Every structure is written in C-alpha cells, then in structure tokens.
Short mmCIF file of C-alpha atoms and ligand atoms in Angstrom, two decimals:
data_model
loop_
_atom_site.label_atom_id
_atom_site.label_comp_id
_atom_site.label_asym_id
_atom_site.label_seq_id
_atom_site.Cartn_x
_atom_site.Cartn_y
_atom_site.Cartn_z
CA MET A 1 -50.13 5.50 6.09
CA GLY A 2 -49.78 3.11 3.14
CA MET A 3 -46.71 2.31 1.20
CA LEU A 4 -45.38 5.03 -1.11
CA LYS A 5 -44.62 4.02 -4.68
CA TYR A 6 -41.76 5.50 -6.71
CA ASP A 7 -40.41 4.75 -10.19
CA ALA A 8 -36.90 4.43 -8.81
CA ILE A 9 -35.39 4.13 -5.33
CA ILE A 10 -31.69 4.64 -4.73
CA ILE A 11 -30.13 3.57 -1.44
CA GLY A 12 -26.99 5.53 -0.60
CA ALA A 13 -25.98 8.98 -1.85
CA GLY A 14 -22.45 7.90 -2.78
CA GLN A 15 -20.53 8.45 -5.97
CA ALA A 16 -23.08 6.55 -8.05
CA GLY A 17 -26.27 7.16 -6.05
CA GLY A 18 -26.28 10.96 -6.10
CA PRO A 19 -25.69 11.45 -9.82
CA LEU A 20 -27.98 8.54 -10.72
CA ALA A 21 -30.85 9.94 -8.63
CA LYS A 22 -30.48 13.33 -10.25
CA LYS A 23 -30.43 12.00 -13.80
CA MET A 24 -33.30 9.56 -13.27
CA ALA A 25 -35.42 12.39 -11.86
CA GLN A 26 -34.46 14.66 -14.73
CA ALA A 27 -35.51 11.88 -17.12
CA GLY A 28 -39.00 12.16 -15.60
CA LYS A 29 -38.85 9.25 -13.16
CA LYS A 30 -40.32 9.82 -9.73
CA THR A 31 -37.19 9.12 -7.69
CA LEU A 32 -36.39 8.57 -4.01
CA LEU A 33 -32.82 8.83 -2.73
CA ILE A 34 -32.25 7.45 0.77
CA GLU A 35 -29.10 8.37 2.69
CA LYS A 36 -28.36 7.41 6.28
CA ARG A 37 -25.51 9.85 6.86
CA TRP A 38 -24.27 12.54 4.46
CA VAL A 39 -24.58 13.26 0.77
CA GLY A 40 -21.38 12.42 -1.12
CA GLY A 41 -20.63 9.15 0.69
CA THR A 42 -17.10 8.04 1.49
CA CYS A 43 -15.30 9.94 -1.25
CA VAL A 44 -16.45 13.38 -0.19
CA ASN A 45 -16.73 12.86 3.57
CA ASP A 46 -14.04 10.40 4.64
CA GLY A 47 -12.19 9.26 1.52
CA CYS A 48 -10.65 11.06 -1.41
CA THR A 49 -11.51 14.68 -0.63
CA PRO A 50 -10.35 14.95 3.01
CA THR A 51 -7.25 12.83 2.45
CA LYS A 52 -6.12 14.84 -0.54
CA THR A 53 -6.46 18.09 1.41
CA TRP A 54 -4.14 16.56 4.03
CA VAL A 55 -1.74 15.31 1.36
CA ALA A 56 -1.41 18.96 0.29
CA SER A 57 -0.65 20.09 3.87
CA ALA A 58 1.85 17.24 4.26
CA ARG A 59 3.55 18.22 1.00
CA ALA A 60 3.87 21.82 2.22
CA ALA A 61 5.51 20.58 5.45
CA TYR A 62 7.85 18.36 3.44
CA MET A 63 8.87 21.22 1.16
CA ALA A 64 9.45 23.46 4.16
CA GLY A 65 11.98 20.93 5.40
CA HIS A 66 13.44 19.97 2.03
CA SER A 67 13.84 23.15 0.04
CA GLY A 68 17.41 23.76 1.20
CA GLY A 69 18.64 21.92 -1.89
CA LEU A 70 16.83 24.47 -4.05
CA GLY A 71 18.66 27.28 -2.31
CA VAL A 72 15.75 28.27 -0.10
CA LYS A 73 16.33 27.60 3.55
CA ILE A 74 13.28 27.74 5.80
CA LYS A 75 14.39 28.17 9.38
CA GLY A 76 11.89 26.40 11.53
CA TYR A 77 8.31 25.75 10.64
CA SER A 78 5.43 24.36 12.60
CA VAL A 79 2.49 22.16 11.74
CA SER A 80 -0.92 23.03 13.18
CA MET A 81 -3.18 19.99 13.15
CA PRO A 82 -6.28 21.99 14.18
CA LYS A 83 -5.73 24.29 11.17
CA ILE A 84 -5.07 21.38 8.82
CA LYS A 85 -8.27 19.73 10.06
CA LYS A 86 -10.28 22.95 9.79
CA ARG A 87 -9.20 23.48 6.18
CA LYS A 88 -10.18 19.87 5.44
CA ASP A 89 -13.58 20.26 7.13
CA GLU A 90 -14.34 23.41 5.17
CA ILE A 91 -13.58 21.77 1.84
CA VAL A 92 -15.58 18.65 2.76
CA HIS A 93 -18.57 20.84 3.71
CA GLN A 94 -18.26 22.84 0.52
CA PHE A 95 -18.42 19.64 -1.58
CA ARG A 96 -21.11 17.95 0.53
CA ASP A 97 -23.39 20.98 0.78
CA GLY A 98 -23.02 21.76 -2.93
CA SER A 99 -24.11 18.24 -3.88
CA GLN A 100 -26.98 18.26 -1.39
CA LYS A 101 -28.31 21.59 -2.67
CA GLY A 102 -28.15 20.28 -6.24
CA LEU A 103 -30.17 17.19 -5.28
CA GLU A 104 -32.74 19.16 -3.28
CA ALA A 105 -33.30 21.52 -6.20
CA THR A 106 -34.04 18.66 -8.63
CA LYS A 107 -37.63 18.19 -9.74
CA ASN A 108 -39.12 14.68 -9.26
CA LEU A 109 -36.46 13.87 -6.66
CA THR A 110 -36.99 13.30 -2.95
CA LEU A 111 -33.90 13.13 -0.73
CA LEU A 112 -34.70 11.29 2.49
CA PHE A 113 -32.28 10.97 5.41
CA GLY A 114 -32.57 7.64 7.21
CA GLU A 115 -31.36 4.04 7.13
CA ALA A 116 -32.89 1.73 4.51
CA THR A 117 -33.78 -1.90 5.18
CA PHE A 118 -35.53 -4.35 2.88
CA THR A 119 -38.72 -5.79 4.35
CA GLY A 120 -39.87 -7.51 1.17
CA LYS A 121 -38.65 -8.28 -2.33
CA LYS A 122 -38.99 -4.70 -3.52
CA ILE A 123 -40.14 -3.08 -0.31
CA ILE A 124 -37.87 -0.80 1.66
CA ALA A 125 -38.46 0.49 5.16
CA VAL A 126 -36.67 3.60 6.28
CA LYS A 127 -35.92 4.37 9.87
CA LEU A 128 -36.21 8.14 9.96
CA LYS A 129 -34.08 10.33 12.19
CA ASN A 130 -37.15 11.00 14.37
CA GLY A 131 -37.45 7.25 15.07
CA LYS A 132 -40.53 6.69 12.87
CA LYS A 133 -40.62 4.15 10.05
CA LYS A 134 -41.90 4.54 6.49
CA GLU A 135 -42.24 2.01 3.70
CA PHE A 136 -41.53 2.51 0.01
CA THR A 137 -41.57 0.43 -3.14
CA ALA A 138 -40.36 0.78 -6.75
CA ASP A 139 -39.80 -1.43 -9.77
CA LEU A 140 -36.27 -0.13 -10.06
CA ILE A 141 -34.02 -0.23 -6.99
CA PHE A 142 -30.34 0.76 -6.93
CA ILE A 143 -28.05 -0.16 -4.05
CA ASN A 144 -25.05 2.16 -3.58
CA THR A 145 -24.28 1.61 0.09
CA GLY A 146 -20.48 1.49 -0.25
CA ALA A 147 -17.97 -0.12 2.08
CA LYS A 148 -16.46 0.45 5.52
CA PRO A 149 -13.09 -0.30 7.13
CA TYR A 150 -12.53 -3.99 7.79
CA ILE A 151 -11.48 -4.69 11.37
CA PRO A 152 -9.53 -7.94 11.81
CA ASP A 153 -10.00 -10.13 14.82
CA ILE A 154 -6.79 -9.56 16.81
CA ASP A 155 -6.40 -10.11 20.53
CA GLY A 156 -6.92 -6.86 22.46
CA LEU A 157 -7.58 -4.69 19.41
CA ASN A 158 -11.04 -3.74 20.60
CA ASN A 159 -9.65 -2.43 23.90
CA ILE A 160 -7.20 0.12 22.54
CA ASN A 161 -9.39 2.72 20.86
CA TYR A 162 -7.80 2.08 17.47
CA LEU A 163 -8.19 4.52 14.57
CA THR A 164 -9.71 3.82 11.17
CA SER A 165 -9.38 5.84 7.96
CA THR A 166 -12.59 7.57 9.10
CA SER A 167 -11.81 8.39 12.75
CA ILE A 168 -8.22 9.46 12.04
CA LEU A 169 -9.70 12.41 10.12
CA ASP A 170 -10.99 13.83 13.41
CA LEU A 171 -7.55 14.02 15.07
CA GLU A 172 -6.68 17.46 16.35
CA GLN A 173 -3.29 16.33 17.62
CA ILE A 174 -0.37 14.74 15.87
CA PRO A 175 0.26 11.22 17.19
CA LYS A 176 3.71 10.73 18.70
CA HIS A 177 4.08 7.27 17.22
CA LEU A 178 1.51 6.04 14.72
CA LEU A 179 1.52 2.34 13.97
CA ILE A 180 -0.31 1.39 10.78
CA LEU A 181 -1.64 -2.08 10.10
CA GLY A 182 -1.52 -2.56 6.33
CA GLY A 183 1.02 -1.42 3.74
CA ASN A 184 -1.41 -0.69 0.96
CA TYR A 185 -2.83 2.45 -0.66
CA ILE A 186 -4.79 3.88 2.28
CA GLY A 187 -2.21 2.97 4.94
CA LEU A 188 0.70 4.39 2.97
CA GLU A 189 -1.04 7.66 2.11
CA PHE A 190 -1.76 8.23 5.82
CA GLY A 191 1.69 6.96 6.85
CA GLN A 192 3.56 9.45 4.71
CA MET A 193 1.19 12.28 5.67
CA PHE A 194 1.63 11.79 9.40
CA ARG A 195 5.38 11.31 9.09
CA ARG A 196 5.47 14.69 7.37
CA PHE A 197 3.27 16.20 10.07
CA GLY A 198 5.87 15.03 12.59
CA SER A 199 4.74 11.59 13.84
CA ARG A 200 7.04 8.65 14.12
CA VAL A 201 5.46 6.09 11.75
CA THR A 202 5.70 2.30 11.64
CA VAL A 203 3.92 0.27 8.96
CA LEU A 204 3.25 -3.44 9.48
CA GLU A 205 2.56 -5.46 6.33
CA LYS A 206 1.86 -9.16 6.53
CA THR A 207 2.93 -10.00 2.96
CA GLU A 208 6.51 -9.82 1.78
CA ARG A 209 6.21 -6.32 0.30
CA ILE A 210 4.12 -3.17 0.42
CA VAL A 211 1.57 -2.55 -2.39
CA PRO A 212 1.70 -6.28 -3.17
CA ARG A 213 -0.55 -5.96 -6.23
CA GLU A 214 2.08 -3.86 -8.02
CA ASP A 215 5.20 -5.15 -9.79
CA GLU A 216 8.12 -5.94 -7.51
CA ASP A 217 10.28 -3.06 -8.76
CA VAL A 218 7.45 -0.65 -7.93
CA SER A 219 7.19 -1.94 -4.35
CA GLU A 220 10.96 -1.77 -4.02
CA GLU A 221 11.27 1.83 -5.24
CA LEU A 222 8.34 2.96 -3.10
CA THR A 223 9.85 1.27 -0.04
CA LYS A 224 13.08 3.17 -0.66
CA ILE A 225 11.21 6.46 -1.06
CA LEU A 226 9.27 5.99 2.18
CA ALA A 227 12.30 4.69 4.11
CA ASP A 228 14.19 7.84 3.04
CA GLU A 229 11.58 9.79 4.96
CA ASP A 230 12.23 7.59 8.01
CA ILE A 231 9.02 5.60 7.77
CA ASN A 232 9.70 2.26 9.37
CA ILE A 233 8.27 -0.47 7.11
CA ARG A 234 8.16 -4.00 8.47
CA THR A 235 7.03 -6.60 5.93
CA ASN A 236 6.28 -10.27 6.61
CA THR A 237 5.03 -9.04 9.95
CA VAL A 238 1.69 -9.65 11.64
CA ALA A 239 0.31 -8.04 14.76
CA VAL A 240 -1.04 -10.72 17.11
CA GLY A 241 -1.97 -8.76 20.23
CA PHE A 242 -2.54 -5.29 21.64
CA LYS A 243 -2.42 -4.00 25.21
CA LYS A 244 -3.12 -0.60 26.71
CA LYS A 245 -0.23 0.69 28.84
CA SER A 246 0.08 3.67 31.12
CA GLY A 247 0.76 7.14 29.72
CA GLY A 248 -1.32 6.65 26.58
CA LYS A 249 1.03 3.96 25.28
CA ILE A 250 -0.02 0.84 23.42
CA SER A 251 2.02 -2.34 23.41
CA ILE A 252 1.86 -4.56 20.31
CA SER A 253 2.94 -8.15 20.04
CA LEU A 254 4.07 -9.09 16.56
CA LEU A 255 5.37 -12.03 14.66
CA ASP A 256 7.99 -11.61 11.97
CA GLY A 257 9.36 -15.09 11.84
CA GLU A 258 9.64 -17.48 14.69
CA ASP A 259 9.80 -15.19 17.70
CA GLU A 260 7.17 -12.94 19.14
CA LYS A 261 8.37 -9.35 19.48
CA LYS A 262 7.03 -6.30 21.28
CA LEU A 263 6.67 -2.77 20.03
CA ARG A 264 5.23 0.36 21.60
CA CYS A 265 3.30 3.17 19.97
CA THR A 266 0.74 5.82 20.89
CA HIS A 267 -1.85 5.29 18.12
CA VAL A 268 -2.88 2.41 15.88
CA LEU A 269 -4.48 2.90 12.46
CA VAL A 270 -6.20 -0.18 11.06
CA ALA A 271 -5.94 -0.08 7.26
CA VAL A 272 -6.20 -3.69 6.13
CA GLY A 273 -9.01 -3.38 3.62
CA ARG A 274 -12.68 -2.54 3.37
CA THR A 275 -15.82 -4.59 3.57
CA PRO A 276 -19.22 -4.02 1.91
CA GLN A 277 -21.86 -2.16 3.91
CA THR A 278 -24.88 -4.46 3.66
CA GLU A 279 -25.95 -5.62 7.16
CA ALA A 280 -28.63 -2.96 7.63
CA LEU A 281 -30.09 -3.75 4.20
CA ASN A 282 -31.31 -7.17 5.30
CA LEU A 283 -30.76 -8.54 1.80
CA ALA A 284 -32.25 -11.90 2.77
CA LYS A 285 -35.68 -10.28 2.50
CA THR A 286 -35.19 -9.52 -1.19
CA GLY A 287 -33.22 -12.59 -2.23
CA VAL A 288 -30.30 -10.53 -3.59
CA GLU A 289 -27.22 -12.77 -3.59
CA THR A 290 -23.79 -11.93 -2.20
CA ASP A 291 -20.44 -13.65 -2.68
CA GLU A 292 -18.25 -15.21 0.03
CA ARG A 293 -16.87 -11.77 1.00
CA GLY A 294 -20.35 -10.27 1.28
CA ASN A 295 -20.14 -8.27 -1.95
CA ILE A 296 -23.40 -8.03 -3.87
CA LYS A 297 -23.22 -10.21 -6.97
CA VAL A 298 -23.98 -8.42 -10.25
CA ASN A 299 -23.83 -9.20 -13.96
CA ASP A 300 -21.91 -7.13 -16.55
CA LYS A 301 -24.72 -4.60 -16.54
CA LEU A 302 -24.68 -4.31 -12.72
CA GLU A 303 -28.04 -6.02 -12.23
CA THR A 304 -28.32 -8.43 -9.30
CA ASN A 305 -30.00 -11.83 -9.52
CA ILE A 306 -33.31 -10.05 -8.81
CA PRO A 307 -34.48 -8.28 -12.00
CA GLY A 308 -34.82 -4.54 -11.46
CA ILE A 309 -32.43 -4.43 -8.48
CA TYR A 310 -28.96 -3.12 -9.28
CA ALA A 311 -25.80 -2.66 -7.20
CA LEU A 312 -23.26 0.07 -7.94
CA GLY A 313 -19.88 1.11 -6.50
CA ASP A 314 -17.88 -0.51 -3.71
CA VAL A 315 -20.75 -2.66 -2.39
CA LYS A 316 -20.42 -4.99 -5.40
CA GLY A 317 -16.68 -5.60 -4.78
CA GLY A 318 -14.02 -5.19 -7.47
CA PRO A 319 -11.93 -2.06 -7.86
CA ALA A 320 -13.06 0.37 -5.14
CA PHE A 321 -12.55 3.78 -6.66
CA THR A 322 -14.70 6.85 -7.00
CA HIS A 323 -14.36 6.93 -10.78
CA ILE A 324 -15.51 3.30 -11.00
CA SER A 325 -18.59 4.00 -8.90
CA TYR A 326 -19.30 7.07 -11.04
CA ASN A 327 -18.87 5.02 -14.21
CA ASP A 328 -21.25 2.41 -12.76
CA TYR A 329 -23.87 5.15 -12.59
CA ALA A 330 -23.20 6.16 -16.21
CA ILE A 331 -23.51 2.55 -17.43
CA VAL A 332 -26.76 1.85 -15.56
CA TYR A 333 -28.33 5.18 -16.49
CA ARG A 334 -27.39 5.02 -20.15
CA ASN A 335 -28.56 1.41 -20.49
CA LEU A 336 -31.91 2.09 -18.82
CA ILE A 337 -32.75 5.53 -20.15
CA GLU A 338 -30.71 5.91 -23.34
CA LYS A 339 -31.26 2.24 -24.26
CA LYS A 340 -27.54 1.59 -24.75
CA ASN A 341 -25.92 -1.79 -24.34
CA LEU A 342 -22.98 -0.88 -22.13
CA SER A 343 -21.12 -3.33 -19.91
CA ILE A 344 -18.54 -3.07 -17.12
CA LYS A 345 -16.32 -5.52 -18.99
CA ASP A 346 -13.26 -4.09 -20.69
CA ARG A 347 -13.59 -0.61 -19.23
CA PRO A 348 -10.27 0.97 -18.29
CA ILE A 349 -9.45 0.82 -14.57
CA PRO A 350 -6.96 3.61 -13.93
CA TYR A 351 -5.99 4.59 -10.40
CA CYS A 352 -3.64 6.80 -8.53
CA MET A 353 -2.21 6.50 -5.05
CA PHE A 354 -1.51 9.95 -3.66
CA THR A 355 1.73 9.31 -1.90
CA ASP A 356 4.38 11.83 -2.87
CA PRO A 357 5.48 11.01 -5.50
CA GLN A 358 2.23 9.60 -6.86
CA LEU A 359 1.74 6.08 -8.13
CA GLY A 360 -0.48 6.09 -11.22
CA HIS A 361 -1.45 2.86 -12.94
CA ILE A 362 -3.48 1.74 -15.94
CA GLY A 363 -3.95 -1.59 -17.74
CA LEU A 364 -1.60 -4.55 -17.36
CA ASN A 365 1.52 -4.60 -15.26
CA GLU A 366 4.54 -6.74 -16.02
CA THR A 367 3.53 -9.53 -13.66
CA GLU A 368 0.14 -9.85 -15.34
CA ALA A 369 1.59 -9.71 -18.87
CA LYS A 370 3.97 -12.51 -17.91
CA LYS A 371 1.18 -14.60 -16.42
CA LEU A 372 -0.91 -14.16 -19.56
CA LYS A 373 2.11 -15.30 -21.62
CA LEU A 374 1.80 -12.26 -23.89
CA LYS A 375 4.48 -11.18 -26.34
CA TYR A 376 5.44 -7.95 -24.63
CA LYS A 377 8.30 -5.60 -24.01
CA VAL A 378 8.97 -3.37 -21.02
CA ALA A 379 9.98 0.27 -21.41
CA LYS A 380 11.36 1.86 -18.27
CA LEU A 381 12.73 5.33 -17.64
CA PRO A 382 14.02 6.49 -14.25
CA MET A 383 12.84 9.93 -13.20
CA ALA A 384 16.54 10.75 -12.79
CA HIS A 385 16.64 10.85 -16.61
CA VAL A 386 13.67 13.20 -16.95
CA ALA A 387 14.74 16.81 -17.52
CA ARG A 388 11.74 18.30 -15.76
CA ALA A 389 12.24 16.10 -12.70
CA ILE A 390 15.91 17.10 -12.44
CA GLU A 391 15.04 20.79 -12.85
CA THR A 392 12.34 20.54 -10.19
CA GLY A 393 14.63 18.72 -7.80
CA ASP A 394 12.61 15.51 -7.39
CA THR A 395 13.97 12.51 -9.26
CA ARG A 396 12.34 9.76 -7.20
CA GLY A 397 10.62 6.94 -9.09
CA PHE A 398 10.29 5.83 -12.70
CA ILE A 399 7.94 5.47 -15.65
CA LYS A 400 7.24 1.94 -16.83
CA ALA A 401 5.13 0.80 -19.77
CA ILE A 402 4.25 -2.63 -21.10
CA VAL A 403 3.85 -2.80 -24.88
CA ASP A 404 2.70 -5.47 -27.31
CA THR A 405 5.69 -6.59 -29.39
CA ASP A 406 3.68 -7.19 -32.55
CA THR A 407 0.99 -4.52 -32.58
CA LYS A 408 3.13 -1.86 -30.81
CA GLN A 409 0.10 -0.98 -28.70
CA ILE A 410 0.53 0.03 -25.08
CA LEU A 411 -0.90 -2.64 -22.77
CA GLY A 412 -0.38 -0.86 -19.48
CA ALA A 413 1.68 1.67 -17.57
CA THR A 414 2.81 2.45 -14.06
CA VAL A 415 4.18 5.84 -13.22
CA LEU A 416 5.79 6.30 -9.81
CA GLY A 417 6.98 9.87 -9.84
CA PRO A 418 6.01 13.51 -9.61
CA GLU A 419 2.62 13.99 -11.33
CA GLY A 420 2.57 10.21 -11.82
CA GLY A 421 -1.23 10.14 -12.09
CA GLU A 422 -1.29 12.77 -14.83
CA ILE A 423 1.48 11.09 -16.85
CA MET A 424 -0.32 7.75 -16.53
CA THR A 425 -3.46 9.40 -17.91
CA ILE A 426 -1.64 10.48 -21.06
CA LEU A 427 -0.73 6.84 -21.65
CA GLN A 428 -4.32 5.81 -20.88
CA MET A 429 -5.54 8.18 -23.62
CA ALA A 430 -3.01 6.66 -26.03
CA MET A 431 -4.30 3.18 -25.15
CA MET A 432 -7.91 4.25 -25.69
CA GLY A 433 -7.09 5.87 -29.02
CA GLY A 434 -4.92 3.00 -30.24
CA ILE A 435 -1.82 5.21 -30.49
CA THR A 436 1.28 3.01 -30.74
CA TYR A 437 4.48 3.49 -28.80
CA GLU A 438 6.26 4.19 -32.10
CA GLN A 439 4.00 7.19 -32.66
CA ILE A 440 4.61 8.45 -29.14
CA ARG A 441 8.35 8.01 -29.56
CA TYR A 442 8.41 10.77 -32.18
CA CYS A 443 5.43 12.79 -31.00
CA VAL A 444 6.10 16.51 -30.44
CA PHE A 445 5.47 17.33 -26.77
CA ALA A 446 6.15 20.73 -25.25
CA HIS A 447 9.54 21.04 -23.58
CA PRO A 448 10.29 20.53 -20.72
CA LEU A 449 7.10 18.81 -19.56
CA TYR A 450 7.08 15.47 -17.80
CA ALA A 451 5.03 14.35 -20.81
CA GLU A 452 8.00 14.99 -23.06
CA SER A 453 9.84 12.15 -21.34
CA LEU A 454 7.48 9.72 -23.08
CA ASN A 455 9.66 10.21 -26.22
CA ASN A 456 12.66 8.86 -24.34
CA LEU A 457 10.66 6.17 -22.56
CA PHE A 458 9.92 4.51 -25.88
CA MET A 459 13.14 5.49 -27.66
CA ALA A 460 15.00 2.84 -25.71
CA LEU A 461 12.80 0.04 -27.08
CA THR A 462 14.43 -1.79 -29.97
CA ASP A 463 12.06 -3.10 -32.62
C1 FAD B 1 -9.24 7.01 3.10
C2 FAD B 1 -9.76 6.75 1.72
C3 FAD B 1 -9.18 7.38 0.64
C4 FAD B 1 -9.66 7.15 -0.64
N1 FAD B 1 -9.05 7.79 -1.68
C5 FAD B 1 -9.49 7.57 -2.94
C6 FAD B 1 -8.91 8.25 -4.05
O1 FAD B 1 -8.00 9.06 -3.90
N2 FAD B 1 -9.41 8.01 -5.28
C7 FAD B 1 -10.44 7.13 -5.48
O2 FAD B 1 -10.85 6.94 -6.62
N3 FAD B 1 -11.01 6.46 -4.45
C8 FAD B 1 -10.56 6.67 -3.20
N4 FAD B 1 -11.18 6.02 -2.15
C9 FAD B 1 -12.30 5.08 -2.44
C10 FAD B 1 -13.58 5.86 -2.66
O3 FAD B 1 -13.84 6.71 -1.57
C11 FAD B 1 -14.79 4.92 -2.90
O4 FAD B 1 -14.44 3.96 -3.85
C12 FAD B 1 -15.96 5.75 -3.39
O5 FAD B 1 -16.42 6.60 -2.36
C13 FAD B 1 -17.11 4.94 -3.99
O6 FAD B 1 -18.05 4.66 -3.06
P1 FAD B 1 -19.55 4.23 -3.37
O7 FAD B 1 -20.20 5.13 -4.34
O8 FAD B 1 -19.55 2.80 -3.67
O9 FAD B 1 -20.18 4.42 -1.95
P2 FAD B 1 -19.97 5.52 -0.84
O10 FAD B 1 -19.36 6.76 -1.39
O11 FAD B 1 -19.29 4.89 0.29
O12 FAD B 1 -21.47 5.86 -0.45
C14 FAD B 1 -22.31 4.96 0.17
C15 FAD B 1 -23.38 5.73 0.89
O13 FAD B 1 -24.43 4.85 1.28
C16 FAD B 1 -24.89 5.23 2.56
N5 FAD B 1 -25.56 4.05 3.16
C17 FAD B 1 -24.99 2.86 3.48
N6 FAD B 1 -25.92 1.99 3.94
C18 FAD B 1 -27.11 2.65 3.91
C19 FAD B 1 -28.44 2.29 4.24
N7 FAD B 1 -28.74 1.08 4.69
N8 FAD B 1 -29.40 3.22 4.07
C20 FAD B 1 -29.11 4.46 3.60
N9 FAD B 1 -27.88 4.85 3.26
C21 FAD B 1 -26.89 3.95 3.40
C22 FAD B 1 -23.63 5.66 3.29
O14 FAD B 1 -23.92 6.49 4.38
C23 FAD B 1 -22.89 6.40 2.16
O15 FAD B 1 -23.21 7.76 2.14
C24 FAD B 1 -10.74 6.25 -0.85
C25 FAD B 1 -11.35 5.62 0.25
C26 FAD B 1 -10.87 5.87 1.52
C27 FAD B 1 -11.54 5.19 2.67
#
C-alpha cells in the first residue's frame, strides 16, 4: 500500500497533541493523531491527575492524625494503599477514556495507536500494535512526544529495581523506608505523600537546598514544614552507589562532605529530572535540530528549523507544565488557523507544587529581581498573620510579592501556604490586568478569605 497523505499529522496525544488534533480536524484539515501508549499523555496517566488524587488521600491521612488541635480526636485510622490506588486508577480512566471518546467522535480525525518514527523529511512510519508498518506524510507535522524520567548513571542503580514517578503509581503496598533522589517538585510531592501514608522518608538533594530555583526563604520554610512531618532531608548529599541486601533492603553509599556514608532503605524513587522523549522519532531523518540536552529547538512560534514541523510541550524543553503544553497548542493553532501572530515570549508561567501547603509561583522572584538590578520592594506576610489561616488551624508558610518601586506593578509572587496556588492566581490576574499593589491594598475582598490577606500584604509597604 502506498503512503497516506494527511493535511496534518500530530505525534503524541499529550496535553497539546490531543486538543490540537481535534481543533485542526474541526477546522476542516484531514488530521492524523499517532499515540504509542494512551490518550492524555503524562498529565492524565502518570503525572498531574494520579498524583493529585494521592495528594488528597495523603491530606485525609494527615488530617486524621492532626485534627486533635481542632477538638476532634480520631482514635486510630488506617491507610489502604490498594484502595488509594484503585481510586486513582478510576479517575485516570475516567479522564483518559473521556478524551479518547472525544477524539474518536471528531470528523476528519484519525486516532492511530502505534509508535511514530521519521523515515524521511516529512515521512512518518508507524509501527502498529499488530507489528505491521504504515507510512504517512503531511505538510504540517506537530511533535508532542513529551518527556520521561531521567535516570542518572550511578553505580548499582540498575540492579535495585528502583522506582520512577511512573512505576511508583503502581505500588499496592506502602514502602517501609522510601529514599528519594532529588529534592524538587516531583520528589517532594511524593515524599510528603508517602510519609503521610506511613513510610519513613529520606530525601537526598545534591545542591545546598531543596527547590533550589526558589528564593532561599522559600526553601527554608518548606524544609521546616517537611521536617516537622519527620521527613529526613539531606542536602549537599549525593548517592554514589546502591547494593541489594537480604530481606528486601537496599544499601546506599552517599557523600555529604569528605566521608562516604551508608544508609539503608527498602525503596528508591529516582526523581532528578526529566528528559525529552525523542529516540524513537529518529529525528536525524528529518533534519530537526535538538539542543545539548536533546530538547527539540523551536522559535518563538514553536516551529523547528524545518518549515512546517512544530514541537509542543515538554519535548522542546523549558517549563514542563501541562498548562504550558496546552498553551503551546493554542498558540500554534491560532497562528495557523486564525492567522494570529502569537508568540511564546512574555507569556505568564505560573505553577503550583502540590505539597501541603501548596507552593504557588508567578513572575519574578526576589533572586531574579536582584539579578536584573530592578528597583523593587518585597512584601511578605506570614500565614500566622492571616485570619483565615489561624481560624482553619494551619499557619504554615507565607505570601511574598515583588513589586516595582516606581510603577507599583506586581512583578511576581510566591505563595507557600494553604490554597497557595489559588492565592497566587489572584496576583497573576492583577499582573495581567495591570492592577497596582496600591489598588489591592484598599480593595474590598470578602472576609475572611485568604484573598483578604492581600490587603495586609501590601499595607506594610511604605511608599
Ligand atoms: C509525577 C508528575 C507530576 C506532575 N504534576 C504536574 C502538575 O501538577 N501540574 C503541571 O502543570 N504539570 C505537572 N507535571 C508535568 C506534566 O505532566 C507535563 O508537563 C505535561 O504532561 C505536558 O506534557 P506534553 O504535552 O509535553 O507531553 P505528554 O503529556 O507527556 O504526552 C506525550 C505523548 O506522546 C506519546 N509519544 C511519545 N513518543 C511517541 C512516538 N514516537 N510515537 C507516538 N507517540 C509517542 C507518549 O506516549 C505520550 O502520550 C507532572 C509530571 C509528573 C511526571
């Protein structure tokens, strides 16, 4: 059979690929969407959705053990990992199946399950699940193949059956002692979750503090919060070797200064970053360029060096979030079909880490403002001064905003606290609408919301 021609081919049904395929088809383009695994990609299947269902279970366990202060004593509770996993699986299936049905019902759209490989500049071969191969071509090709856990080269690591952020989601049992390599967003979310499920948790971080991209006071407060839950955080520490021991134990050699030390655990989670998923694509056949980390190089409109071939989401590097991948789709679609002139430059990059309390962030932090030599001021309000937080019984964290001294505009905000992501988003909206901190200072917010504390946050700033 000859090669099949489409108007558009999308590789990967991730957070950009699915919606893009649907909209292109609805715009009348004959569209092919190729997916090697499941519709929804990382976010739905082994990223945001499953982890946030577990965060909810972990929060319930935490409250069961910590509600005594609110006058409600719960005498003994138990955590059922099979039930927590089952609830997660059901929600993942609900999201995945819903998206798949939506794609299958779209006119002009073919959803094909199989792995895509380039065999020519704009020719793609797909290895179908039945082992057969088919070839396709299109003038417009969109790569949305995402990223996968990065596995560092450490002596013995490959012999210990380590966990990744993907395989840990299949656990039916609570690890006795979970050791996590990496004190960043993914590692810390899992660390706190499993501590709350009942595991002993140790986090190894090779830099001098956890979440090293955040301001120092944020790392410090978060360290305190996690240490209060008996999570053992060891910074400036690198794992240099792993060995399987009897009784399901793993021995780890680590360096935290001069001497080599030993530690024992039962499970190891590797959470030291993610790497683009491009090997199977055989990009050399198309001439699409990648950078030194393997990320596909794109311009401000997400087009690669080969005209007509675009890369969206995590595979192009940069901030790896679902909302960024989704916005990539919107930019590409609106430029191509609605003839807009949108660019990825200057878009807001908000994010939220779903530890409890959450860490929400938007715009510049203090370290960046300092580096840029801006004229700025810092407004900071501890959660212990927020009425709602006191009433609710959770005063961990703080709200911090960076403002421009002259224009009074908000340049960025970090909210480590209950509903931190939602509070950050209010400040993001203010930034987008050009609302100054002086306006927020006297804005009428409903009492006693967390949002109301934004009055006090900016009240302390002298003009
Ligand atoms: C544990 C964890 C928690 C996370 N939590 C959050 C969060 O709370 N909030 C947030 O914003 N982000 C979170 N993320 C990040 C988020 O999941 C990703 O940024 C998001 O999924 C965007 O991915 P994407 O669209 O680039 O690709 P993906 O969603 O990864 O999709 C890529 C798709 O391409 C397919 N594919 C790959 N190669 C081929 C090929 N050759 N042929 C055919 N198909 C192929 C894959 O099977 C996959 O389905 C989390 C990630 C992890 C791992």
